[in-house]
Short mmCIF file of C-alpha atoms and ligand atoms in Angstrom, two decimals:
data_model
loop_
_atom_site.label_atom_id
_atom_site.label_comp_id
_atom_site.label_asym_id
_atom_site.label_seq_id
_atom_site.Cartn_x
_atom_site.Cartn_y
_atom_site.Cartn_z
CA UNK M 1 36.04 20.15 -14.29
CA UNK M 2 35.32 17.96 -11.28
CA UNK M 3 31.77 16.77 -10.70
CA UNK M 4 31.65 18.68 -7.44
CA UNK M 5 32.69 21.92 -9.12
CA UNK M 6 30.16 21.35 -11.87
CA UNK M 7 27.39 20.82 -9.36
CA UNK M 8 28.39 23.97 -7.53
CA UNK M 9 28.32 25.94 -10.78
CA UNK M 10 24.93 24.47 -11.61
CA UNK M 11 23.60 25.56 -8.24
CA UNK M 12 24.95 29.09 -8.85
CA UNK M 13 23.02 29.26 -12.11
CA UNK M 14 19.88 28.09 -10.33
CA UNK M 15 20.25 30.60 -7.51
CA UNK M 16 21.06 33.47 -9.90
CA UNK M 17 18.23 32.59 -12.28
CA UNK M 18 15.74 32.35 -9.44
CA UNK M 19 16.47 35.90 -8.38
CA UNK M 20 16.33 37.28 -11.92
CA UNK M 21 13.16 35.44 -12.94
CA UNK M 22 11.30 36.36 -9.78
CA UNK M 23 12.16 40.04 -10.20
CA UNK M 24 12.05 40.46 -13.97
CA UNK M 25 9.61 37.75 -15.04
CA UNK M 26 10.19 34.76 -17.28
CA UNK M 27 10.02 36.36 -20.71
CA UNK M 28 11.90 39.53 -19.83
CA UNK M 29 14.85 37.64 -18.35
CA UNK M 30 17.27 36.37 -20.99
CA UNK M 31 19.98 33.72 -20.88
CA UNK M 32 22.68 36.39 -21.39
CA UNK M 33 21.23 38.21 -18.33
CA UNK M 34 21.58 35.05 -16.24
CA UNK M 35 25.06 34.22 -17.58
CA UNK M 36 26.24 37.78 -16.88
CA UNK M 37 24.98 37.75 -13.26
CA UNK M 38 27.01 34.70 -12.40
CA UNK M 39 30.04 35.58 -14.51
CA UNK M 40 29.68 32.85 -17.07
CA UNK M 41 29.75 32.87 -20.84
CA UNK M 42 26.48 32.26 -22.65
CA UNK M 43 28.10 29.33 -24.45
CA UNK M 44 29.06 27.72 -21.19
CA UNK M 45 25.55 28.21 -19.80
CA UNK M 46 24.26 25.81 -22.45
CA UNK M 47 26.55 23.12 -21.07
CA UNK M 48 24.33 23.14 -18.03
CA UNK M 49 20.84 23.84 -19.36
CA UNK M 50 19.85 23.42 -22.98
CA UNK M 51 17.15 26.10 -22.90
CA UNK M 52 15.44 28.66 -20.69
CA UNK M 53 12.39 26.36 -20.46
CA UNK M 54 14.52 23.48 -19.21
CA UNK M 55 16.03 25.77 -16.60
CA UNK M 56 12.57 26.99 -15.58
CA UNK M 57 11.49 23.40 -14.88
CA UNK M 58 14.66 22.68 -12.97
CA UNK M 59 13.97 25.70 -10.77
CA UNK M 60 10.56 24.37 -9.95
CA UNK M 61 11.99 20.96 -9.03
CA UNK M 62 14.62 22.74 -6.94
CA UNK M 63 12.04 24.70 -4.95
CA UNK M 64 9.80 21.68 -4.56
CA UNK M 65 12.69 19.61 -3.20
CA UNK M 66 13.79 22.44 -0.92
CA UNK M 67 10.30 22.72 0.55
CA UNK M 68 9.78 18.96 0.55
CA UNK M 69 12.94 18.34 2.52
CA UNK M 70 11.89 20.81 5.21
CA UNK M 71 8.40 19.42 5.51
CA UNK M 72 9.84 15.91 5.63
CA UNK M 73 11.88 16.85 8.71
CA UNK M 74 8.69 18.16 10.31
CA UNK M 75 6.74 15.05 9.29
CA UNK M 76 9.35 12.79 10.78
CA UNK M 77 9.41 14.63 14.10
CA UNK M 78 7.38 13.54 17.12
CA UNK M 79 5.34 16.77 17.10
CA UNK M 80 1.55 16.74 17.38
CA UNK M 81 -0.52 17.63 14.34
CA UNK M 82 -1.06 21.16 15.63
CA UNK M 83 2.65 21.58 16.31
CA UNK M 84 3.40 20.33 12.82
CA UNK M 85 1.03 22.88 11.32
CA UNK M 86 2.83 25.57 13.28
CA UNK M 87 6.20 24.31 12.13
CA UNK M 88 5.12 24.29 8.48
CA UNK M 89 3.64 27.80 8.74
CA UNK M 90 6.75 29.11 10.51
CA UNK M 91 9.06 27.42 7.99
CA UNK M 92 7.10 28.87 5.07
CA UNK M 93 7.07 32.39 6.48
CA UNK M 94 10.75 32.17 7.28
CA UNK M 95 11.32 31.17 3.67
CA UNK M 96 9.28 34.14 2.47
CA UNK M 97 11.70 36.36 4.38
CA UNK M 98 15.00 34.62 3.74
CA UNK M 99 14.38 33.15 0.27
CA UNK M 100 11.67 35.41 -1.18
CA UNK M 101 12.78 34.53 -4.70
CA UNK M 102 11.60 30.93 -4.21
CA UNK M 103 8.08 31.88 -3.20
CA UNK M 104 7.95 34.64 -5.82
CA UNK M 105 9.07 32.22 -8.48
CA UNK M 106 6.37 29.80 -7.54
CA UNK M 107 3.60 32.40 -7.31
CA UNK M 108 4.58 34.70 -10.15
CA UNK M 109 6.39 32.51 -12.66
CA UNK M 110 5.01 29.02 -12.28
CA UNK M 111 1.40 29.93 -11.69
CA UNK M 112 1.26 32.70 -14.31
CA UNK M 113 3.29 31.11 -17.11
CA UNK M 114 1.85 27.60 -17.21
CA UNK M 115 2.67 27.31 -20.95
CA UNK M 116 6.38 27.14 -20.05
CA UNK M 117 5.85 24.12 -17.84
CA UNK M 118 4.07 21.82 -20.27
CA UNK M 119 5.92 18.67 -21.23
CA UNK M 120 7.90 17.11 -18.41
CA UNK M 121 6.05 19.08 -15.77
CA UNK M 122 2.55 17.71 -16.28
CA UNK M 123 0.22 17.80 -13.29
CA UNK M 124 2.18 17.53 -10.09
CA UNK M 125 5.29 15.93 -11.62
CA UNK M 126 7.66 18.87 -10.96
CA UNK M 127 6.27 19.59 -7.51
CA UNK M 128 6.00 15.97 -6.47
CA UNK M 129 8.55 16.18 -3.60
CA UNK M 130 6.55 18.95 -1.94
CA UNK M 131 3.07 17.53 -2.62
CA UNK M 132 4.12 14.09 -1.37
CA UNK M 133 5.21 15.51 1.96
CA UNK M 134 1.96 17.45 2.32
CA UNK M 135 0.08 14.23 1.57
CA UNK M 136 2.05 12.43 4.26
CA UNK M 137 1.30 15.23 6.70
CA UNK M 138 -2.45 15.02 6.04
CA UNK M 139 -2.42 11.23 6.03
CA UNK M 140 -0.79 11.19 9.46
CA UNK M 141 -3.19 13.82 10.80
CA UNK M 142 -6.28 11.86 9.76
CA UNK M 143 -4.75 8.57 10.76
CA UNK M 144 -4.19 9.68 14.35
CA UNK M 145 -7.68 11.16 14.52
CA UNK M 146 -6.65 14.84 14.70
CA UNK M 147 -7.80 15.90 11.27
CA UNK M 148 -11.15 15.43 9.57
CA UNK M 149 -11.40 13.05 6.63
CA UNK M 150 -12.03 14.99 3.41
CA UNK M 151 -10.73 15.37 -0.12
CA UNK M 152 -6.98 15.98 -0.17
CA UNK M 153 -7.14 19.02 -2.43
CA UNK M 154 -9.82 20.72 -0.32
CA UNK M 155 -7.46 20.57 2.64
CA UNK M 156 -4.33 21.27 0.64
CA UNK M 157 -5.90 24.33 -1.00
CA UNK M 158 -6.99 25.69 2.34
CA UNK M 159 -3.53 25.27 3.84
CA UNK M 160 -1.25 26.32 1.01
CA UNK M 161 -3.63 28.85 -0.51
CA UNK M 162 -3.76 30.60 2.82
CA UNK M 163 0.03 30.69 3.14
CA UNK M 164 0.46 31.79 -0.48
CA UNK M 165 -2.05 34.59 0.12
CA UNK M 166 -0.16 35.81 3.15
CA UNK M 167 3.13 35.71 1.21
CA UNK M 168 1.50 37.79 -1.51
CA UNK M 169 0.16 40.36 0.97
CA UNK M 170 3.57 40.54 2.59
CA UNK M 171 5.24 41.06 -0.82
CA UNK M 172 2.76 43.85 -1.58
CA UNK M 173 3.64 45.44 1.77
CA UNK M 174 0.00 45.42 2.80
CA UNK M 175 0.48 43.64 6.13
CA UNK M 176 0.51 46.00 9.11
CA UNK M 177 2.67 43.60 11.19
CA UNK M 178 5.70 41.47 10.59
CA UNK M 179 4.86 38.18 8.85
CA UNK M 180 6.12 35.98 11.68
CA UNK M 181 3.75 37.64 14.14
CA UNK M 182 0.92 35.86 12.25
CA UNK M 183 2.28 32.36 12.80
CA UNK M 184 0.18 31.56 15.88
CA UNK M 185 -3.13 32.94 14.67
CA UNK M 186 -2.75 31.29 11.26
CA UNK M 187 -1.82 27.98 12.87
CA UNK M 188 -4.97 28.23 14.98
CA UNK M 189 -7.11 29.02 11.94
CA UNK M 190 -5.74 26.17 9.86
CA UNK M 191 -6.02 23.71 12.72
CA UNK M 192 -9.57 24.72 13.55
CA UNK M 193 -10.61 24.50 9.93
CA UNK M 194 -9.18 21.02 9.47
CA UNK M 195 -9.57 19.31 12.82
CA UNK M 196 -12.10 16.59 13.57
CA UNK O 1 4.92 -47.08 7.76
CA UNK O 2 1.60 -48.34 6.44
CA UNK O 3 1.17 -49.13 2.78
CA UNK O 4 -0.87 -45.97 2.48
CA UNK O 5 -0.50 -43.06 4.89
CA UNK O 6 -3.44 -42.65 7.21
CA UNK O 7 -5.13 -39.31 7.07
CA UNK O 8 -7.62 -37.97 9.59
CA UNK O 9 -9.75 -34.86 9.13
CA UNK O 10 -10.99 -33.23 12.33
CA UNK O 11 -13.10 -30.13 12.69
CA UNK O 12 -13.27 -27.36 15.27
CA UNK O 13 -15.60 -24.38 14.93
CA UNK O 14 -16.19 -24.26 11.23
CA UNK O 15 -18.58 -23.42 8.44
CA UNK O 16 -17.30 -26.42 6.43
CA UNK O 17 -16.08 -24.01 3.75
CA UNK O 18 -12.69 -25.66 3.33
CA UNK O 19 -14.21 -29.10 3.11
CA UNK O 20 -16.62 -27.89 0.48
CA UNK O 21 -13.91 -26.14 -1.46
CA UNK O 22 -11.80 -29.31 -1.35
CA UNK O 23 -14.70 -31.38 -2.68
CA UNK O 24 -14.42 -29.31 -5.86
CA UNK O 25 -11.00 -30.66 -6.71
CA UNK O 26 -11.37 -32.20 -10.18
CA UNK O 27 -9.10 -35.16 -9.32
CA UNK O 28 -10.32 -35.69 -5.79
CA UNK O 29 -10.79 -39.45 -6.25
CA UNK O 30 -7.28 -40.04 -7.63
CA UNK O 31 -5.76 -37.81 -4.95
CA UNK O 32 -7.46 -39.57 -2.05
CA UNK O 33 -6.54 -43.00 -3.38
CA UNK O 34 -3.05 -42.29 -2.09
CA UNK O 35 -4.36 -42.21 1.49
CA UNK O 36 -6.31 -44.33 3.83
CA UNK O 37 -8.83 -41.76 4.95
CA UNK O 38 -9.75 -42.61 8.54
CA UNK O 39 -12.33 -39.91 8.92
CA UNK O 40 -13.81 -36.94 7.10
CA UNK O 41 -17.30 -35.61 7.78
CA UNK O 42 -18.30 -35.63 4.09
CA UNK O 43 -16.06 -38.17 2.35
CA UNK O 44 -16.09 -41.96 2.37
CA UNK O 45 -13.79 -43.08 5.18
CA UNK O 46 -12.89 -46.13 7.21
CA UNK O 47 -13.89 -45.00 10.73
CA UNK O 48 -16.98 -43.47 12.25
CA UNK O 49 -16.64 -40.37 14.43
CA UNK O 50 -17.52 -42.54 17.42
CA UNK O 51 -14.58 -44.80 16.67
CA UNK O 52 -12.26 -41.80 16.15
CA UNK O 53 -13.08 -40.31 19.55
CA UNK O 54 -12.08 -43.49 21.37
CA UNK O 55 -8.48 -42.43 20.58
CA UNK O 56 -7.67 -46.08 19.93
CA UNK O 57 -6.37 -45.29 16.43
CA UNK O 58 -3.40 -43.47 15.01
CA UNK O 59 -2.91 -41.25 11.98
CA UNK O 60 0.10 -40.08 9.95
CA UNK O 61 -1.45 -36.91 8.73
CA UNK O 62 -3.87 -34.81 10.71
CA UNK O 63 -5.95 -32.27 8.83
CA UNK O 64 -7.69 -29.81 11.09
CA UNK O 65 -10.42 -27.52 9.81
CA UNK O 66 -11.95 -24.68 11.82
CA UNK O 67 -11.04 -22.68 14.88
CA UNK O 68 -9.81 -24.58 17.88
CA UNK O 69 -12.16 -24.18 20.81
CA UNK O 70 -10.93 -26.23 23.80
CA UNK O 71 -14.35 -26.63 25.40
CA UNK O 72 -15.90 -28.00 22.25
CA UNK O 73 -16.77 -31.68 22.14
CA UNK O 74 -16.96 -34.17 19.28
CA UNK O 75 -19.20 -37.20 19.87
CA UNK O 76 -19.01 -36.38 23.56
CA UNK O 77 -15.21 -36.12 23.77
CA UNK O 78 -13.35 -32.85 24.30
CA UNK O 79 -11.66 -31.56 21.16
CA UNK O 80 -8.62 -30.88 23.27
CA UNK O 81 -8.28 -34.58 24.07
CA UNK O 82 -8.65 -35.56 20.39
CA UNK O 83 -6.05 -33.07 19.32
CA UNK O 84 -3.69 -34.17 22.04
CA UNK O 85 -3.86 -37.77 20.90
CA UNK O 86 -3.89 -37.40 17.12
CA UNK O 87 -1.58 -34.39 17.15
CA UNK O 88 1.01 -36.43 19.01
CA UNK O 89 0.99 -39.40 16.64
CA UNK O 90 0.74 -37.50 13.35
CA UNK O 91 3.97 -36.81 11.47
CA UNK O 92 2.41 -33.65 10.05
CA UNK O 93 -0.55 -31.47 10.96
CA UNK O 94 -2.20 -29.27 8.38
CA UNK O 95 -4.24 -26.33 9.63
CA UNK O 96 -6.77 -26.17 6.83
CA UNK O 97 -8.11 -22.65 6.35
CA UNK O 98 -7.69 -19.35 8.19
CA UNK O 99 -9.71 -20.36 11.26
CA UNK O 100 -7.41 -23.32 11.93
CA UNK O 101 -4.30 -21.31 11.01
CA UNK O 102 -4.97 -18.08 12.88
CA UNK O 103 -8.37 -18.14 14.56
CA UNK O 104 -10.05 -16.48 11.57
CA UNK O 105 -13.72 -15.58 11.65
CA UNK O 106 -14.26 -17.20 15.05
CA UNK O 107 -11.24 -15.55 16.56
CA UNK O 108 -11.36 -17.93 19.50
CA UNK O 109 -7.98 -18.97 20.84
CA UNK O 110 -5.76 -18.15 17.87
CA UNK O 111 -4.19 -20.65 15.51
CA UNK O 112 -3.63 -24.32 16.03
CA UNK O 113 0.09 -23.84 16.59
CA UNK O 114 -0.66 -21.77 19.69
CA UNK O 115 -2.19 -24.84 21.33
CA UNK O 116 0.88 -26.92 22.00
CA UNK O 117 4.62 -26.44 21.83
CA UNK O 118 5.00 -30.09 20.96
CA UNK O 119 3.09 -29.76 17.72
CA UNK O 120 4.18 -26.42 16.49
CA UNK O 121 7.07 -27.82 14.46
CA UNK O 122 4.76 -30.26 12.68
CA UNK O 123 2.20 -27.68 11.57
CA UNK O 124 1.69 -26.36 8.09
CA UNK O 125 -0.68 -23.44 7.99
CA UNK O 126 -2.81 -23.40 4.90
CA UNK O 127 -4.60 -20.12 5.43
CA UNK O 128 -7.41 -18.91 3.21
CA UNK O 129 -11.13 -18.47 3.55
CA UNK O 130 -11.60 -20.94 2.09
CA UNK O 131 -8.45 -22.64 0.83
CA UNK O 132 -8.13 -23.39 -2.85
CA UNK O 133 -8.53 -27.17 -3.39
CA UNK O 134 -5.29 -27.21 -5.35
CA UNK O 135 -3.34 -25.85 -2.36
CA UNK O 136 -4.39 -28.78 -0.21
CA UNK O 137 -3.80 -31.18 -3.09
CA UNK O 138 -0.22 -29.93 -3.28
CA UNK O 139 0.34 -30.57 0.41
CA UNK O 140 -1.33 -34.00 0.29
CA UNK O 141 0.73 -35.08 -2.73
CA UNK O 142 3.87 -33.75 -1.07
CA UNK O 143 3.11 -35.73 2.06
CA UNK O 144 2.41 -38.91 0.11
CA UNK O 145 5.72 -38.48 -1.70
CA UNK O 146 7.66 -37.54 1.41
CA UNK O 147 8.60 -34.04 0.17
CA UNK O 148 9.22 -31.23 2.60
CA UNK O 149 7.88 -27.74 2.06
CA UNK O 150 9.78 -24.54 2.76
CA UNK O 151 7.60 -22.47 5.10
CA UNK O 152 7.36 -18.73 5.71
CA UNK O 153 7.46 -17.11 9.17
CA UNK O 154 3.79 -17.99 9.67
CA UNK O 155 4.40 -21.60 8.71
CA UNK O 156 2.70 -21.26 5.35
CA UNK O 157 4.24 -23.10 2.37
CA UNK O 158 6.31 -20.59 0.42
CA UNK O 159 5.36 -22.32 -2.82
CA UNK O 160 1.83 -20.98 -2.28
CA UNK O 161 2.28 -17.87 -0.15
CA UNK O 162 5.57 -16.29 -1.15
CA UNK O 163 3.92 -14.07 -3.74
CA UNK O 164 1.18 -11.53 -3.24
CA UNK O 165 -2.34 -12.02 -4.55
CA UNK O 166 -1.62 -8.98 -6.74
CA UNK O 167 0.89 -11.02 -8.75
CA UNK O 168 -0.87 -12.34 -11.80
CA UNK O 169 -3.94 -10.14 -11.47
CA UNK O 170 -5.12 -9.01 -14.87
CA UNK O 171 -5.53 -5.49 -13.48
CA UNK O 172 -1.85 -4.85 -12.77
CA UNK O 173 -1.52 -2.30 -15.55
CA UNK O 174 -4.43 -0.33 -14.08
CA UNK O 175 -2.74 -0.42 -10.70
CA UNK O 176 0.50 0.92 -12.19
CA UNK O 177 -1.19 3.82 -13.96
CA UNK O 178 -3.64 4.47 -11.13
CA UNK O 179 -6.76 3.84 -13.12
CA UNK O 180 -9.45 2.98 -10.58
CA UNK O 181 -12.32 0.59 -11.20
CA UNK O 182 -15.62 2.41 -11.54
CA UNK O 183 -17.47 -0.25 -9.59
CA UNK O 184 -17.59 -3.93 -8.74
CA UNK O 185 -17.61 -6.56 -11.44
CA UNK O 186 -16.33 -4.34 -14.22
CA UNK O 187 -13.53 -5.47 -16.52
CA UNK O 188 -11.51 -2.30 -16.28
CA UNK O 189 -9.64 -0.60 -13.47
CA UNK O 190 -7.92 -1.62 -10.27
CA UNK O 191 -9.89 -2.24 -7.08
CA UNK O 192 -7.18 -1.07 -4.69
CA UNK O 193 -8.14 2.54 -4.47
CA UNK O 194 -11.88 2.40 -3.80
CA UNK O 195 -13.20 -1.14 -3.52
CA UNK O 196 -10.91 -2.33 -0.72
CA UNK O 197 -8.68 -4.73 -2.67
CA UNK O 198 -5.84 -6.06 -0.50
CA UNK O 199 -4.06 -7.94 -3.27
CA UNK O 200 -0.95 -5.82 -2.78
CA UNK O 201 -0.97 -6.56 0.95
CA UNK O 202 -1.80 -10.25 1.06
CA UNK O 203 0.23 -13.38 0.48
CA UNK O 204 -1.43 -15.93 -1.72
CA UNK O 205 -1.55 -17.52 -5.13
CA UNK O 206 -5.14 -16.71 -6.10
CA UNK O 207 -4.03 -15.10 -9.34
CA UNK O 208 -1.55 -17.83 -10.24
CA UNK O 209 -3.60 -20.90 -9.32
CA UNK O 210 -6.95 -19.79 -10.60
CA UNK O 211 -10.24 -20.59 -8.95
CA UNK O 212 -12.29 -23.16 -10.81
CA UNK O 213 -9.24 -23.17 -13.10
CA UNK O 214 -10.43 -20.02 -14.83
CA UNK O 215 -10.60 -16.89 -12.69
CA UNK O 216 -10.09 -15.14 -9.37
CA UNK O 217 -11.95 -12.62 -7.28
CA UNK O 218 -9.92 -9.69 -8.52
CA UNK O 219 -10.00 -10.83 -12.14
CA UNK O 220 -13.78 -10.92 -11.96
CA UNK O 221 -14.03 -7.51 -10.32
CA UNK O 222 -14.27 -8.24 -6.61
CA UNK O 223 -11.68 -7.08 -4.10
CA UNK O 224 -9.23 -9.42 -2.42
CA UNK O 225 -10.17 -9.48 1.30
CA UNK O 226 -6.74 -10.62 2.43
CA UNK O 227 -8.25 -13.83 3.80
CA UNK O 228 -4.88 -15.57 3.97
CA UNK O 229 -3.49 -13.14 6.53
CA UNK O 230 -3.61 -13.52 10.29
CA UNK O 231 -5.59 -10.29 10.79
CA UNK O 232 -8.51 -11.57 8.69
CA UNK O 233 -11.39 -10.74 8.91
CA UNK O 234 -11.33 -6.96 9.10
CA UNK O 235 -14.12 -4.41 8.95
CA UNK O 236 -15.39 -2.71 5.78
CA UNK O 237 -14.13 -5.32 3.40
CA UNK O 238 -15.55 -3.58 0.33
CA UNK O 239 -14.04 -0.19 1.05
CA UNK O 240 -10.52 1.19 0.94
CA UNK O 241 -9.69 3.12 4.08
CA UNK O 242 -8.35 6.49 3.05
CA UNK O 243 -7.04 9.56 4.82
CA UNK O 244 -7.80 12.62 2.71
CA UNK O 245 -7.84 10.56 -0.48
CA UNK O 246 -4.60 8.82 0.51
CA UNK O 247 -4.79 5.04 1.01
CA UNK O 248 -4.24 4.21 4.68
CA UNK O 249 -2.25 1.11 3.76
CA UNK O 250 0.13 0.95 0.82
CA UNK O 251 1.62 -2.11 -0.94
CA UNK O 252 3.58 -4.42 1.32
CA UNK O 253 7.18 -3.37 1.86
CA UNK O 254 6.77 -0.05 0.03
CA UNK O 255 7.13 3.14 2.05
CA UNK O 256 4.20 5.52 1.87
CA UNK O 257 6.53 8.25 0.65
CA UNK O 258 7.73 6.06 -2.22
CA UNK O 259 4.19 4.98 -3.06
CA UNK O 260 2.78 8.51 -3.08
CA UNK O 261 5.64 9.84 -5.18
CA UNK O 262 5.13 7.23 -7.88
CA UNK O 263 1.35 7.29 -7.67
CA UNK O 264 1.26 11.08 -8.00
CA UNK O 265 3.33 10.96 -11.15
CA UNK O 266 1.43 8.03 -12.66
CA UNK O 267 -1.89 9.77 -11.97
CA UNK O 268 -0.75 12.80 -13.94
CA UNK O 269 -0.84 10.93 -17.22
CA UNK O 270 -3.95 9.75 -18.95
CA UNK O 271 -3.38 6.53 -20.83
CA UNK O 272 -6.02 6.53 -23.50
CA UNK O 273 -6.07 2.74 -23.88
CA UNK O 274 -6.65 2.26 -20.15
CA UNK O 275 -9.46 4.78 -19.95
CA UNK O 276 -11.62 2.91 -22.44
CA UNK O 277 -13.95 -0.05 -22.03
CA UNK O 278 -12.06 -3.18 -22.97
CA UNK O 279 -14.94 -4.63 -24.94
CA UNK O 280 -15.76 -1.38 -26.72
CA UNK O 281 -15.34 -1.44 -30.50
S1 SF4 Q 1 -7.42 -5.37 -8.28
FE1 SF4 Q 1 -6.19 -5.86 -6.43
S2 SF4 Q 1 -4.91 -7.58 -7.05
FE2 SF4 Q 1 -5.70 -6.66 -8.93
S3 SF4 Q 1 -4.16 -5.14 -9.55
FE3 SF4 Q 1 -5.61 -4.04 -8.28
S4 SF4 Q 1 -4.72 -4.18 -6.21
FE4 SF4 Q 1 -3.71 -5.75 -7.43
#
């Protein structure tokens, strides 16, 4: 099988597994379930991932890189800090709508099954692509005098915790309005909370 | 050519730090025997300052210490005039220390090479605050032997300034694993993250040619101030500027993205050996 075909197949497993895990949970979803969804034999699945735990870590890296890449584009743009905040919020909310399985996976699988992500995913290792871009965003913001100097995690928690909370409320169908109608007010809140 | 090359040491605005550092060279006597020293404010020499300022003499090697300040006078004669005369006849000019090389602490009118087009090709910048006596000894020996030095873009000898001060620091392993020093003067930890160390940003050989032959600032637990660079001195020398816990400046030539990616991963792991006191038993 050509490398390109193999990579494509690998991506199909990742996409299929993301959907199953985020709906059914980590323990309830089995490898045969995943193999069946993408029309692959269980034996062949193991040619790609040696265990469910290995796959789970790969999914996390996949999401982190997906998010990281998008934030990197925002970071590298000429936008002001406030515009960048808006772009990150809008990108995240768009992802909640178009790729809910990614956010769900992060919130429901990664955060609630930490035992699965032990070795190889210590600390921020598996989410490094995403965290690095957030660090660069904050670094730029403070550097140009827009954002207040403070501990990185205080700011990061405020920003991402807020977005995660909104994604959760949206998933629970609690929000009275469409998620994207909150972009402006949330941008304002985050900016006001972090600015100098 | 004279039997011995004639060396002349002139001073601009200076604290004498480079002279004093040079006086600590263990083989100073042997080294200076290779020269006829026309003038130095603290060393035995053949001319008085009054004789030097007549501009009736010539030198092969001009050593200039301190910041150049055109209005300054030496024994009643404008420094500018002295430099014009001795700079023109010298085969080589050494800007001794950061003030002579780049303006340094006094800032004044920049480095010596900014003063005249005619000299700029003859200048070797020996930046440092102060210089290590061995650095000057290398240049003096080279001159006496007729060797040429490869220079970097700021006219500093590559033999001394091609590496970073970080190279050879005993704290490299702490830097790699992101173990920060808990204070000044301690044996353990790297001083980059909190104490303002600029070893990874500054060219110099402080950790390869040791001070007093035994140590360096960073080895003994003090941050490198980057005194060999043209933007020295800066503010807050004992503090690392950070933006939300992220160092404002990262190692030379490394992108911030690359640095943060590696640093984040390294920080995740606790290396037992590096978290302990070195002298603990
Ligand atoms: S103390 Fe300075 S020179 Fe030494 S390892 Fe740390 S950054 Fe490098």
